[in-house]
Coordinates of N, CA and C in Angstrom, one line a residue:
M1 N 166.5 -72.4 -5.6 CA 165.7 -71.8 -4.4 C 164.5 -71.4 -4.9
T2 N 163.3 -71.9 -4.3 CA 161.9 -71.4 -4.9 C 161.7 -70.0 -4.4
A3 N 160.6 -69.5 -5.0 CA 160.3 -68.2 -4.8 C 159.9 -67.9 -3.3
N4 N 159.3 -68.9 -2.7 CA 158.8 -68.9 -1.5 C 160.1 -68.8 -0.4
N5 N 161.0 -69.7 -0.7 CA 162.2 -69.7 -0.1 C 163.1 -68.4 -0.2
S6 N 163.1 -67.9 -1.3 CA 163.7 -66.6 -1.6 C 163.2 -65.6 -0.7
D7 N 161.9 -65.5 -0.6 CA 161.1 -64.5 0.0 C 161.4 -64.6 1.6
L8 N 161.4 -65.9 2.1 CA 161.8 -66.1 3.4 C 163.2 -65.6 3.7
H9 N 164.2 -66.1 2.9 CA 165.5 -65.5 3.1 C 165.6 -64.0 3.1
Q10 N 164.9 -63.4 2.3 CA 164.9 -61.9 2.2 C 164.2 -61.3 3.6
Q11 N 163.4 -61.9 4.2 CA 162.7 -61.6 5.4 C 163.8 -61.7 6.6
V12 N 164.4 -62.9 6.6 CA 165.3 -63.2 7.6 C 166.4 -62.2 7.4
D13 N 166.9 -61.9 6.4 CA 168.0 -60.9 6.1 C 167.4 -59.6 6.6
H14 N 166.3 -59.1 6.3 CA 165.8 -57.8 6.6 C 165.7 -57.6 8.2
Y15 N 165.0 -58.7 8.9 CA 164.8 -58.5 10.3 C 166.0 -58.7 11.1
S16 N 167.0 -59.6 10.6 CA 168.1 -59.7 11.3 C 169.1 -58.5 11.3
R17 N 168.8 -57.7 10.2 CA 169.5 -56.3 10.2 C 168.9 -55.4 11.0
L18 N 167.6 -55.4 11.0 CA 166.9 -54.5 12.0 C 167.1 -54.9 13.6
L19 N 167.4 -56.0 14.0 CA 167.7 -56.6 15.1 C 169.1 -56.6 15.4
R20 N 170.0 -56.2 14.4 CA 171.4 -56.1 14.7 C 172.0 -57.5 15.0
L21 N 171.8 -58.4 14.4 CA 172.1 -59.7 14.4 C 173.1 -60.2 13.2
P22 N 174.2 -59.6 13.2 CA 175.1 -59.9 11.9 C 175.6 -61.4 11.8
S23 N 176.0 -62.0 13.0 CA 176.4 -63.4 13.0 C 175.4 -64.3 12.6
F24 N 174.0 -63.9 13.2 CA 172.9 -64.7 12.8 C 172.6 -64.7 11.4
R25 N 172.7 -63.5 10.9 CA 172.5 -63.4 9.4 C 173.6 -64.1 8.6
K26 N 174.6 -64.0 9.0 CA 176.0 -64.6 8.1 C 175.8 -66.1 8.2
S27 N 175.3 -66.8 9.2 CA 175.7 -68.1 9.6 C 174.4 -68.9 9.5
Y28 N 173.2 -68.3 9.5 CA 171.9 -69.2 9.9 C 171.7 -70.4 8.8
V29 N 172.0 -70.2 7.5 CA 172.0 -71.2 6.4 C 172.8 -72.3 6.7
E30 N 174.2 -71.9 6.9 CA 175.1 -73.1 7.2 C 174.9 -73.9 8.4
I31 N 174.4 -73.3 9.5 CA 174.0 -73.9 10.7 C 172.9 -74.8 10.6
A32 N 171.9 -74.3 9.7 CA 170.7 -75.1 9.3 C 171.1 -76.3 8.7
K33 N 172.0 -76.2 7.8 CA 172.5 -77.4 7.0 C 173.2 -78.5 8.0
Q34 N 174.0 -77.9 8.9 CA 174.7 -78.8 9.9 C 173.6 -79.4 10.9
A35 N 172.4 -78.7 11.2 CA 171.6 -79.2 12.1 C 170.8 -80.3 11.5
A36 N 170.4 -80.2 10.1 CA 169.8 -81.2 9.3 C 170.6 -82.4 9.1
K37 N 171.9 -82.3 9.0 CA 172.6 -83.4 8.9 C 172.9 -84.2 10.2
A38 N 172.9 -83.4 11.4 CA 173.0 -84.1 12.6 C 171.7 -84.4 13.3
N39 N 170.5 -84.2 12.4 CA 169.1 -84.5 12.9 C 168.9 -83.7 14.2
Q40 N 169.3 -82.5 14.5 CA 169.0 -81.8 15.6 C 167.7 -81.3 15.6
S41 N 167.3 -80.9 16.8 CA 165.9 -80.4 17.1 C 166.0 -78.9 16.7
H42 N 164.8 -78.3 16.4 CA 164.6 -76.8 16.1 C 165.3 -76.0 17.3
E43 N 165.0 -76.6 18.5 CA 165.5 -75.7 19.7 C 167.0 -75.7 19.7
Q44 N 167.6 -76.9 19.3 CA 169.1 -76.9 19.4 C 169.6 -76.0 18.2
Y45 N 169.0 -76.0 17.2 CA 169.5 -75.1 16.1 C 169.4 -73.6 16.5
L46 N 168.2 -73.3 17.0 CA 168.0 -71.8 17.6 C 169.1 -71.6 18.6
L47 N 169.4 -72.6 19.6 CA 170.4 -72.3 20.6 C 171.7 -72.1 20.1
D48 N 172.0 -73.0 19.0 CA 173.5 -72.8 18.3 C 173.6 -71.4 17.8
L49 N 172.5 -70.9 17.0 CA 172.6 -69.6 16.5 C 172.7 -68.6 17.6
M50 N 172.0 -68.6 18.6 CA 172.0 -67.7 19.7 C 173.5 -67.6 20.4
L51 N 174.0 -68.8 20.6 CA 175.4 -69.0 21.1 C 176.4 -68.3 20.3
L52 N 176.3 -68.6 18.9 CA 177.3 -67.9 17.9 C 177.1 -66.4 17.9
E53 N 176.0 -65.8 18.0 CA 175.7 -64.4 18.0 C 176.3 -63.9 19.3
Y54 N 176.0 -64.5 20.4 CA 176.5 -64.1 21.9 C 178.0 -64.1 21.9
D55 N 178.7 -65.2 21.3 CA 180.1 -65.3 21.4 C 180.8 -64.2 20.5
E56 N 180.3 -64.0 19.3 CA 180.8 -63.0 18.5 C 180.7 -61.7 19.0
R57 N 179.5 -61.4 19.5 CA 179.2 -60.1 20.1 C 180.1 -59.8 21.4
T58 N 180.3 -60.9 22.1 CA 181.3 -60.7 23.2 C 182.6 -60.4 22.9
Q59 N 183.2 -61.0 21.8 CA 184.5 -60.7 21.2 C 184.6 -59.3 20.6
R60 N 183.6 -58.9 20.0 CA 183.5 -57.4 19.5 C 183.4 -56.5 20.6
R61 N 182.7 -56.6 21.8 CA 182.7 -55.7 22.7 C 184.1 -55.7 23.5
K62 N 184.8 -56.7 23.6 CA 186.0 -56.8 24.1 C 187.1 -56.0 23.2
K63 N 186.8 -56.2 22.0 CA 187.8 -55.6 20.9 C 187.6 -54.0 21.1
Q64 N 186.4 -53.7 21.2 CA 185.9 -52.2 21.4 C 186.5 -51.7 22.7
R65 N 186.3 -52.3 23.7 CA 186.9 -51.9 25.0 C 188.5 -51.7 24.9
V66 N 189.3 -52.4 24.2 CA 190.6 -52.3 24.0 C 190.9 -51.0 23.2
N67 N 190.1 -50.9 22.1 CA 190.2 -49.7 21.1 C 190.0 -48.4 21.9
R68 N 189.0 -48.4 22.7 CA 188.5 -47.2 23.4 C 189.5 -46.8 24.5
A69 N 190.3 -47.8 25.0 CA 190.9 -47.4 26.1 C 192.2 -46.4 25.7
G70 N 192.5 -46.3 24.4 CA 193.5 -45.4 24.0 C 195.0 -45.8 24.2
F71 N 195.3 -47.3 24.3 CA 196.7 -47.7 24.4 C 197.5 -47.2 23.3
P72 N 198.7 -46.8 23.5 CA 199.6 -46.4 22.4 C 200.0 -47.6 21.5
Y73 N 200.1 -48.8 22.0 CA 200.3 -50.0 21.4 C 199.8 -51.0 22.2
Q74 N 199.8 -52.4 21.7 CA 199.3 -53.5 22.5 C 200.3 -54.4 22.9
K75 N 200.5 -54.5 24.2 CA 201.4 -55.5 24.8 C 200.5 -56.4 25.7
H76 N 200.9 -57.7 25.7 CA 200.1 -58.6 26.6 C 201.1 -59.3 27.7
L77 N 200.3 -59.7 28.8 CA 201.3 -60.3 29.9 C 202.2 -61.5 29.3
Q78 N 201.6 -62.2 28.4 CA 202.4 -63.3 27.8 C 203.6 -63.0 27.0
D79 N 203.6 -61.6 26.7 CA 204.7 -61.0 25.9 C 206.1 -60.6 26.8
L80 N 205.6 -60.6 28.0 CA 206.7 -60.2 29.1 C 207.8 -61.3 29.2
I81 N 209.1 -61.0 29.1 CA 210.2 -61.7 29.5 C 210.3 -61.8 31.1
R82 N 209.6 -62.6 31.9 CA 209.5 -62.4 33.3 C 210.9 -62.5 34.0
E83 N 211.8 -63.3 33.5 CA 213.0 -63.4 34.2 C 213.9 -62.1 34.0
D84 N 213.6 -61.3 33.0 CA 214.3 -60.0 32.9 C 213.6 -58.8 33.6
L85 N 212.5 -59.1 34.2 CA 211.8 -58.1 35.1 C 212.6 -57.8 36.4
P86 N 212.5 -56.6 37.1 CA 213.0 -56.5 38.4 C 212.4 -57.6 39.3
L87 N 213.2 -57.9 40.3 CA 212.7 -59.0 41.3 C 211.2 -58.6 41.9
D88 N 211.1 -57.5 42.3 CA 209.8 -57.1 42.9 C 208.7 -57.3 41.9
A89 N 208.9 -56.9 40.8 CA 207.8 -57.1 39.7 C 207.5 -58.5 39.4
S90 N 208.6 -59.2 39.3 CA 208.3 -60.6 38.9 C 207.7 -61.5 40.1
Q91 N 207.9 -61.0 41.4 CA 207.1 -61.6 42.4 C 205.7 -61.3 42.6
K92 N 205.4 -60.0 42.2 CA 204.1 -59.4 42.5 C 203.2 -59.5 41.3
L93 N 203.8 -59.9 40.1 CA 202.9 -59.8 38.9 C 201.8 -61.0 38.9
P94 N 202.3 -62.2 39.5 CA 201.2 -63.3 39.5 C 199.9 -62.9 40.2
A95 N 200.1 -62.1 41.3 CA 198.9 -61.5 42.0 C 198.3 -60.4 41.2
L96 N 198.9 -59.6 40.7 CA 198.5 -58.5 39.8 C 197.4 -58.8 38.7
E97 N 198.1 -60.0 38.1 CA 197.3 -60.3 36.8 C 196.0 -61.1 37.2
R98 N 195.7 -61.4 38.4 CA 194.4 -61.8 38.8 C 193.3 -60.7 38.8
L99 N 193.7 -59.4 38.7 CA 192.9 -58.3 38.6 C 192.2 -58.0 40.0
D100 N 192.4 -58.6 40.9 CA 191.6 -58.4 42.2 C 191.8 -56.9 42.7
F101 N 192.9 -56.3 42.3 CA 193.2 -54.9 42.7 C 192.0 -53.9 42.1
I102 N 191.5 -54.3 41.1 CA 190.4 -53.5 40.5 C 189.3 -53.6 41.2
D103 N 188.8 -54.7 41.6 CA 187.6 -55.0 42.4 C 187.7 -54.3 43.8
E104 N 188.9 -54.3 44.3 CA 189.2 -53.8 45.7 C 189.6 -52.2 45.6
G105 N 189.6 -51.6 44.3 CA 189.9 -50.2 44.2 C 191.3 -49.8 44.6
Q106 N 192.2 -50.7 44.6 CA 193.6 -50.4 44.9 C 194.4 -49.7 43.7
N107 N 195.2 -48.9 44.1 CA 196.2 -48.3 43.1 C 197.4 -49.1 43.0
I108 N 198.1 -49.0 41.7 CA 199.3 -49.7 41.6 C 200.2 -48.6 41.3
I109 N 201.4 -48.5 41.9 CA 202.5 -47.6 41.6 C 203.8 -48.3 41.1
L110 N 204.0 -48.4 39.8 CA 205.2 -48.8 39.2 C 206.3 -47.8 39.1
A111 N 207.3 -47.9 39.9 CA 208.2 -46.7 40.1 C 209.6 -47.4 40.0
G112 N 210.5 -46.8 39.1 CA 211.7 -47.3 38.9 C 212.3 -46.5 37.7
N113 N 213.7 -46.8 37.4 CA 214.4 -46.2 36.4 C 213.9 -46.6 35.0
P114 N 214.1 -45.8 34.0 CA 213.6 -46.1 32.5 C 214.0 -47.5 31.9
G115 N 213.1 -47.9 31.1 CA 213.4 -49.1 30.4 C 213.2 -50.5 31.0
T116 N 212.5 -50.6 32.2 CA 212.4 -51.8 33.0 C 211.1 -52.5 32.8
G117 N 210.3 -52.1 32.0 CA 208.9 -52.7 31.7 C 207.6 -52.0 32.4
K118 N 207.9 -50.8 33.0 CA 206.7 -50.3 33.7 C 205.5 -50.1 32.7
T119 N 205.7 -49.6 31.6 CA 204.6 -49.2 30.7 C 204.1 -50.5 30.1
H120 N 205.0 -51.4 29.9 CA 204.5 -52.6 29.2 C 203.6 -53.5 30.4
I121 N 204.1 -53.5 31.5 CA 203.1 -54.1 32.6 C 201.9 -53.4 32.8
A122 N 201.8 -52.1 32.7 CA 200.6 -51.3 32.8 C 199.7 -51.5 31.6
I123 N 200.1 -51.6 30.4 CA 199.3 -51.8 29.3 C 198.7 -53.2 29.2
A124 N 199.7 -54.2 29.7 CA 199.4 -55.7 29.6 C 198.1 -55.8 30.7
L125 N 198.3 -55.3 31.9 CA 197.3 -55.3 32.9 C 195.9 -54.7 32.3
G126 N 196.1 -53.5 31.7 CA 195.0 -52.9 31.0 C 194.2 -53.6 30.1
I127 N 194.9 -54.2 29.1 CA 194.3 -55.1 28.1 C 193.5 -56.3 28.7
K128 N 194.2 -56.9 29.7 CA 193.6 -58.0 30.4 C 192.1 -57.6 31.0
A129 N 192.3 -56.3 31.6 CA 191.1 -55.8 32.2 C 190.1 -55.6 31.2
C130 N 190.4 -55.0 29.9 CA 189.3 -54.9 29.0 C 188.7 -56.2 28.6
L131 N 189.6 -57.2 28.5 CA 189.1 -58.6 28.1 C 188.2 -59.2 29.1
N132 N 188.4 -58.7 30.2 CA 187.4 -59.2 31.3 C 186.4 -58.2 31.7
D133 N 186.0 -57.4 30.6 CA 184.8 -56.5 30.7 C 185.0 -55.5 31.7
Y134 N 186.2 -55.0 32.0 CA 186.3 -53.7 32.7 C 186.5 -52.4 31.8
T135 N 186.0 -51.4 32.2 CA 186.4 -50.2 31.3 C 187.7 -49.6 31.9
V136 N 188.6 -49.2 30.8 CA 189.9 -48.8 31.0 C 190.3 -47.5 30.2
L137 N 191.0 -46.7 30.8 CA 191.5 -45.5 30.1 C 193.1 -45.4 30.3
F138 N 193.8 -45.3 29.2 CA 195.2 -45.0 29.1 C 195.4 -43.7 28.8
T139 N 196.2 -42.9 29.6 CA 196.6 -41.6 29.3 C 198.1 -41.4 29.8
T140 N 198.8 -40.4 29.2 CA 200.0 -39.9 29.9 C 199.5 -38.8 30.7
V141 N 200.4 -38.6 31.9 CA 200.0 -37.5 32.8 C 199.9 -36.1 32.1
S142 N 200.9 -35.8 31.2 CA 200.9 -34.5 30.5 C 199.7 -34.5 29.6
R143 N 199.2 -35.5 28.9 CA 198.0 -35.4 28.1 C 196.8 -35.1 29.0
L144 N 196.8 -36.0 30.2 CA 195.6 -35.7 31.1 C 195.5 -34.3 31.7
V145 N 196.7 -33.7 32.0 CA 196.7 -32.3 32.5 C 196.2 -31.4 31.4
T146 N 196.6 -31.5 30.2 CA 196.1 -30.8 29.0 C 194.7 -30.8 28.9
Q147 N 194.1 -32.1 28.8 CA 192.6 -32.3 28.8 C 192.0 -31.6 29.9
I148 N 192.4 -31.7 31.2 CA 191.8 -30.9 32.3 C 191.6 -29.5 32.1
Q149 N 192.8 -28.9 31.6 CA 193.0 -27.4 31.4 C 192.1 -27.1 30.3
E150 N 192.1 -27.8 29.2 CA 191.1 -27.3 28.1 C 189.8 -27.5 28.5
S151 N 189.4 -28.5 29.2 CA 188.0 -28.8 29.5 C 187.5 -27.8 30.5
R152 N 188.5 -27.3 31.3 CA 188.1 -26.1 32.2 C 188.0 -24.9 31.5
S153 N 188.7 -24.6 30.5 CA 188.5 -23.4 29.8 C 187.2 -23.4 28.9
N154 N 186.7 -24.7 28.4 CA 185.6 -24.8 27.7 C 184.2 -25.1 28.6
R155 N 184.6 -25.1 29.8 CA 183.4 -25.2 30.9 C 182.7 -26.6 30.6
I156 N 183.5 -27.6 30.5 CA 183.0 -28.9 30.4 C 183.8 -29.8 31.4
L157 N 184.5 -29.2 32.3 CA 185.2 -30.1 33.3 C 184.4 -31.0 34.0
R158 N 183.2 -30.7 34.6 CA 182.5 -31.6 35.3 C 182.1 -32.8 34.5
Q159 N 181.8 -32.6 33.2 CA 181.5 -33.8 32.4 C 182.7 -34.8 32.3
I160 N 183.9 -34.1 32.1 CA 185.1 -34.9 32.0 C 185.5 -35.7 33.3
E161 N 185.1 -34.9 34.4 CA 185.4 -35.4 35.7 C 184.4 -36.7 36.0
N162 N 183.1 -36.6 35.7 CA 182.0 -37.6 35.6 C 182.5 -38.9 34.9
R163 N 183.0 -38.7 33.8 CA 183.6 -39.9 32.9 C 184.8 -40.5 33.6
F164 N 185.8 -39.6 34.0 CA 187.0 -40.1 34.5 C 186.8 -41.0 35.8
E165 N 185.9 -40.6 36.6 CA 185.8 -41.1 37.8 C 185.2 -42.5 37.8
K166 N 184.4 -42.8 36.6 CA 183.6 -44.0 36.4 C 184.4 -45.2 35.8
Y167 N 185.6 -44.9 35.3 CA 186.5 -45.9 34.7 C 186.8 -47.0 35.8
D168 N 186.7 -48.3 35.3 CA 187.2 -49.3 36.5 C 188.7 -49.1 36.6
L169 N 189.4 -48.8 35.7 CA 190.8 -48.8 35.8 C 191.4 -47.5 34.8
V170 N 192.2 -46.6 35.4 CA 192.9 -45.6 34.6 C 194.3 -45.8 34.9
I171 N 195.0 -45.8 33.7 CA 196.5 -46.0 33.7 C 197.1 -44.6 33.5
C172 N 197.9 -43.9 34.3 CA 198.6 -42.8 34.0 C 200.1 -43.0 33.9
D173 N 200.5 -42.9 32.7 CA 201.8 -43.0 32.4 C 202.6 -41.9 32.4
E174 N 204.0 -42.2 32.6 CA 205.0 -41.1 32.5 C 204.7 -40.1 33.6
F175 N 204.5 -40.4 34.9 CA 204.4 -39.4 36.0 C 205.8 -39.0 36.2
G176 N 206.1 -37.8 36.2 CA 207.5 -37.2 36.5 C 208.2 -36.9 35.3
Y177 N 207.6 -37.1 34.1 CA 208.5 -36.7 33.0 C 208.6 -35.1 32.8
I178 N 207.4 -34.5 33.1 CA 207.4 -33.0 33.1 C 206.9 -32.6 34.5
S179 N 207.2 -31.3 34.7 CA 206.8 -30.6 35.9 C 205.6 -29.7 35.6
F180 N 204.9 -29.3 36.7 CA 203.6 -28.6 36.5 C 203.8 -27.3 37.2
D181 N 203.2 -26.3 36.8 CA 202.9 -24.9 37.6 C 201.9 -25.3 38.7
K182 N 201.7 -24.4 39.7 CA 200.8 -24.8 40.9 C 199.5 -25.0 40.3
Q183 N 198.9 -24.3 39.5 CA 197.6 -24.4 39.2 C 197.2 -25.8 38.4
A184 N 198.3 -26.3 37.5 CA 198.1 -27.5 36.9 C 198.3 -28.7 37.9
A185 N 199.2 -28.4 38.9 CA 199.4 -29.5 39.8 C 198.1 -29.6 40.7
E186 N 197.5 -28.4 41.1 CA 196.2 -28.5 41.9 C 195.1 -29.4 41.2
L187 N 195.1 -29.0 39.8 CA 194.0 -29.6 39.0 C 194.2 -31.1 38.8
L188 N 195.4 -31.6 38.6 CA 195.8 -33.0 38.6 C 195.4 -33.7 39.9
F189 N 195.8 -33.1 41.0 CA 195.6 -33.6 42.3 C 194.0 -33.7 42.5
T190 N 193.2 -32.7 42.2 CA 191.8 -32.8 42.4 C 191.3 -34.0 41.5
H191 N 191.7 -33.9 40.2 CA 191.2 -35.1 39.2 C 191.4 -36.5 39.8
L192 N 192.6 -36.6 40.2 CA 193.0 -38.2 40.5 C 192.3 -38.4 42.1
S193 N 192.1 -37.3 42.7 CA 191.4 -37.7 44.1 C 189.9 -38.2 43.8
L194 N 189.4 -37.8 42.7 CA 188.1 -38.3 42.4 C 187.9 -39.8 42.5
R195 N 188.9 -40.6 42.3 CA 189.0 -42.0 42.2 C 189.5 -42.6 43.5
A196 N 190.0 -41.8 44.3 CA 190.9 -42.2 45.5 C 189.8 -43.3 46.5
G197 N 190.3 -44.4 46.8 CA 189.7 -45.2 47.7 C 188.5 -46.1 47.0
R198 N 188.1 -45.7 45.7 CA 186.9 -46.3 45.1 C 187.3 -47.1 43.8
K199 N 188.1 -46.4 43.0 CA 188.6 -47.0 41.8 C 190.1 -46.9 41.6
S200 N 190.5 -47.9 40.8 CA 191.9 -48.2 40.6 C 192.6 -47.3 39.5
T201 N 193.8 -46.9 39.9 CA 194.7 -46.1 39.1 C 196.1 -46.8 39.1
I202 N 196.6 -47.0 37.9 CA 198.0 -47.4 37.8 C 198.9 -46.2 37.4
I203 N 199.9 -46.0 38.2 CA 200.8 -44.9 38.0 C 202.2 -45.4 37.6
T204 N 202.7 -45.0 36.4 CA 204.2 -45.3 36.2 C 205.0 -44.2 36.2
T205 N 206.1 -44.2 37.0 CA 207.0 -43.1 37.2 C 208.4 -43.5 37.4
N206 N 209.3 -42.6 36.9 CA 210.8 -42.8 37.0 C 211.3 -42.2 38.2
L207 N 210.6 -41.6 39.1 CA 210.9 -40.8 40.2 C 210.5 -41.5 41.4
G208 N 211.3 -41.6 42.5 CA 210.9 -42.0 43.8 C 210.0 -41.0 44.4
F209 N 209.3 -41.3 45.4 CA 208.4 -40.4 46.1 C 209.2 -39.1 46.8
D210 N 210.4 -39.3 47.1 CA 211.1 -38.3 47.6 C 211.5 -37.1 46.6
R211 N 211.2 -37.5 45.3 CA 211.5 -36.4 44.3 C 210.4 -35.9 43.5
W212 N 209.2 -36.2 44.2 CA 208.0 -35.9 43.5 C 207.8 -34.3 43.7
K213 N 208.5 -33.8 44.6 CA 208.3 -32.4 44.8 C 208.8 -31.6 43.6
E214 N 209.7 -32.2 42.8 CA 210.3 -31.7 41.7 C 209.1 -31.6 40.5
I215 N 208.3 -32.4 40.7 CA 207.0 -32.3 39.7 C 206.2 -31.3 40.1
F216 N 205.7 -31.1 41.3 CA 204.6 -30.3 41.7 C 205.2 -28.9 42.2
G217 N 206.5 -28.9 42.7 CA 206.9 -27.5 43.2 C 206.4 -27.1 44.5
D218 N 205.5 -27.9 45.2 CA 204.9 -27.5 46.4 C 205.0 -28.7 47.3
E219 N 205.6 -28.4 48.5 CA 205.9 -29.7 49.5 C 204.5 -30.2 50.1
V220 N 203.5 -29.2 50.3 CA 202.3 -29.7 50.9 C 201.4 -30.4 49.9
L221 N 201.4 -29.8 48.8 CA 200.6 -30.6 47.7 C 201.2 -32.0 47.4
T222 N 202.6 -32.0 47.4 CA 203.3 -33.3 47.0 C 202.9 -34.3 47.9
A223 N 203.1 -34.0 49.3 CA 202.8 -34.9 50.5 C 201.3 -35.4 50.4
A224 N 200.4 -34.4 50.0 CA 198.9 -34.8 49.7 C 198.7 -35.8 48.7
M225 N 199.4 -35.5 47.6 CA 199.4 -36.3 46.4 C 199.8 -37.7 46.7
V226 N 201.0 -37.8 47.3 CA 201.7 -39.1 47.7 C 200.8 -39.9 48.6
D227 N 200.2 -39.1 49.6 CA 199.3 -39.9 50.6 C 198.0 -40.4 49.9
R228 N 197.5 -39.6 49.0 CA 196.2 -40.0 48.3 C 196.5 -41.1 47.4
L229 N 197.5 -41.1 46.7 CA 197.6 -42.1 45.7 C 198.1 -43.5 46.2
T230 N 199.1 -43.5 47.3 CA 199.7 -44.6 47.9 C 198.7 -45.4 49.1
H231 N 197.7 -44.6 49.4 CA 196.9 -45.2 50.4 C 196.3 -46.7 50.0
K232 N 196.7 -47.8 50.6 CA 196.2 -49.0 50.1 C 196.8 -49.5 48.9
A233 N 197.6 -48.7 48.5 CA 198.3 -49.1 47.1 C 199.2 -50.2 47.1
I234 N 199.4 -50.9 45.9 CA 200.5 -51.9 45.6 C 201.7 -51.2 45.2
L235 N 202.8 -51.1 45.8 CA 203.9 -50.5 45.3 C 204.9 -51.6 44.7
V236 N 205.4 -51.2 43.5 CA 206.2 -52.2 42.7 C 207.5 -51.5 42.4
N237 N 208.6 -52.0 42.9 CA 209.8 -51.4 42.8 C 210.4 -51.9 41.4
M238 N 210.5 -51.0 40.5 CA 210.9 -51.3 39.1 C 212.3 -51.0 38.6
N239 N 213.1 -50.7 39.8 CA 214.6 -50.5 39.5 C 215.2 -51.7 39.0
G240 N 216.0 -51.6 38.0 CA 216.7 -52.8 37.4 C 217.4 -52.3 36.1
D241 N 217.9 -53.3 35.4 CA 218.5 -53.2 34.0 C 217.5 -52.8 33.0
S242 N 217.8 -51.9 32.2 CA 217.0 -51.5 31.2 C 216.9 -52.5 30.0
F243 N 215.7 -52.9 29.6 CA 215.5 -53.8 28.6 C 216.2 -53.3 27.2
R244 N 216.1 -52.0 27.0 CA 216.6 -51.4 25.8 C 218.1 -51.7 25.7
V245 N 218.7 -51.3 26.9 CA 220.2 -51.4 27.0 C 220.6 -52.9 26.7
K246 N 219.9 -53.8 27.4 CA 220.1 -55.3 27.1 C 219.9 -55.5 25.6
E247 N 219.0 -55.1 25.0 CA 218.8 -55.4 23.6 C 219.9 -54.7 22.7
S248 N 220.3 -53.6 23.0 CA 221.4 -52.8 22.4 C 222.8 -53.7 22.5
K249 N 223.0 -54.3 23.7 CA 224.2 -55.2 23.9 C 224.0 -56.4 23.1
K250 N 222.9 -57.0 23.0 CA 222.7 -58.2 22.2 C 222.9 -58.0 20.6
L251 N 222.5 -56.7 20.3 CA 222.6 -56.5 18.8 C 224.1 -56.1 18.4
A252 N 224.7 -55.6 19.6 CA 226.3 -55.4 19.3 C 227.0 -56.5 19.1
L253 N 226.5 -57.5 19.8 CA 227.3 -58.9 19.8 C 227.0 -59.7 18.7
T254 N 226.0 -59.4 17.8 CA 225.6 -60.1 16.7 C 226.5 -59.7 15.5

């Protein structure tokens, strides 16, 4: 490599770092060699470099969205054993995975007994949303209530509310696992109401609506919560045989 070429490479390295073009910096020499062999124009060489940077930046952005969403683990739609899902879920899933419900601001309520795939479906839809450039938050209801209470104590509630209502999709898992006192229930109702009719929320719950009073302890608040969350919502009946029970039976037979 001549001194002049060495100086040019140093400058390319320097400015590509300043411009934050890591894929460009890593690949421009190799792509230049390929372009020379193929007798490509300068314009084609530059386009190939830009496309490479764009593609890799897009993949990084999607990965960051998935990481920021806070999923407890990663499950994808292709991992679902669809024939083992409850009938209502298997029938509605093809429409849900198109993600039209996000653009239309519809909620999804996945309600049924434990172990039937509610959280798996919710996470899988959330990950697909991230990969389609939607902003997603995954949280358990108990964690959300704790966060609301702490932010209220620290006087940053409005900041938390602003962020919460801007997510394209929020997944609230384990609705009904714990009950709340009246103040916590009212805070949760107010928080979820910020998104009503505008942004999508997925709720997973083991309890039917007739038992939500057990969570909130107030009949009027419960009725308001059910009305707010189910307005234009897609209700998915997740009652069926538990995956975990099925796996245990299979293990017992081996």
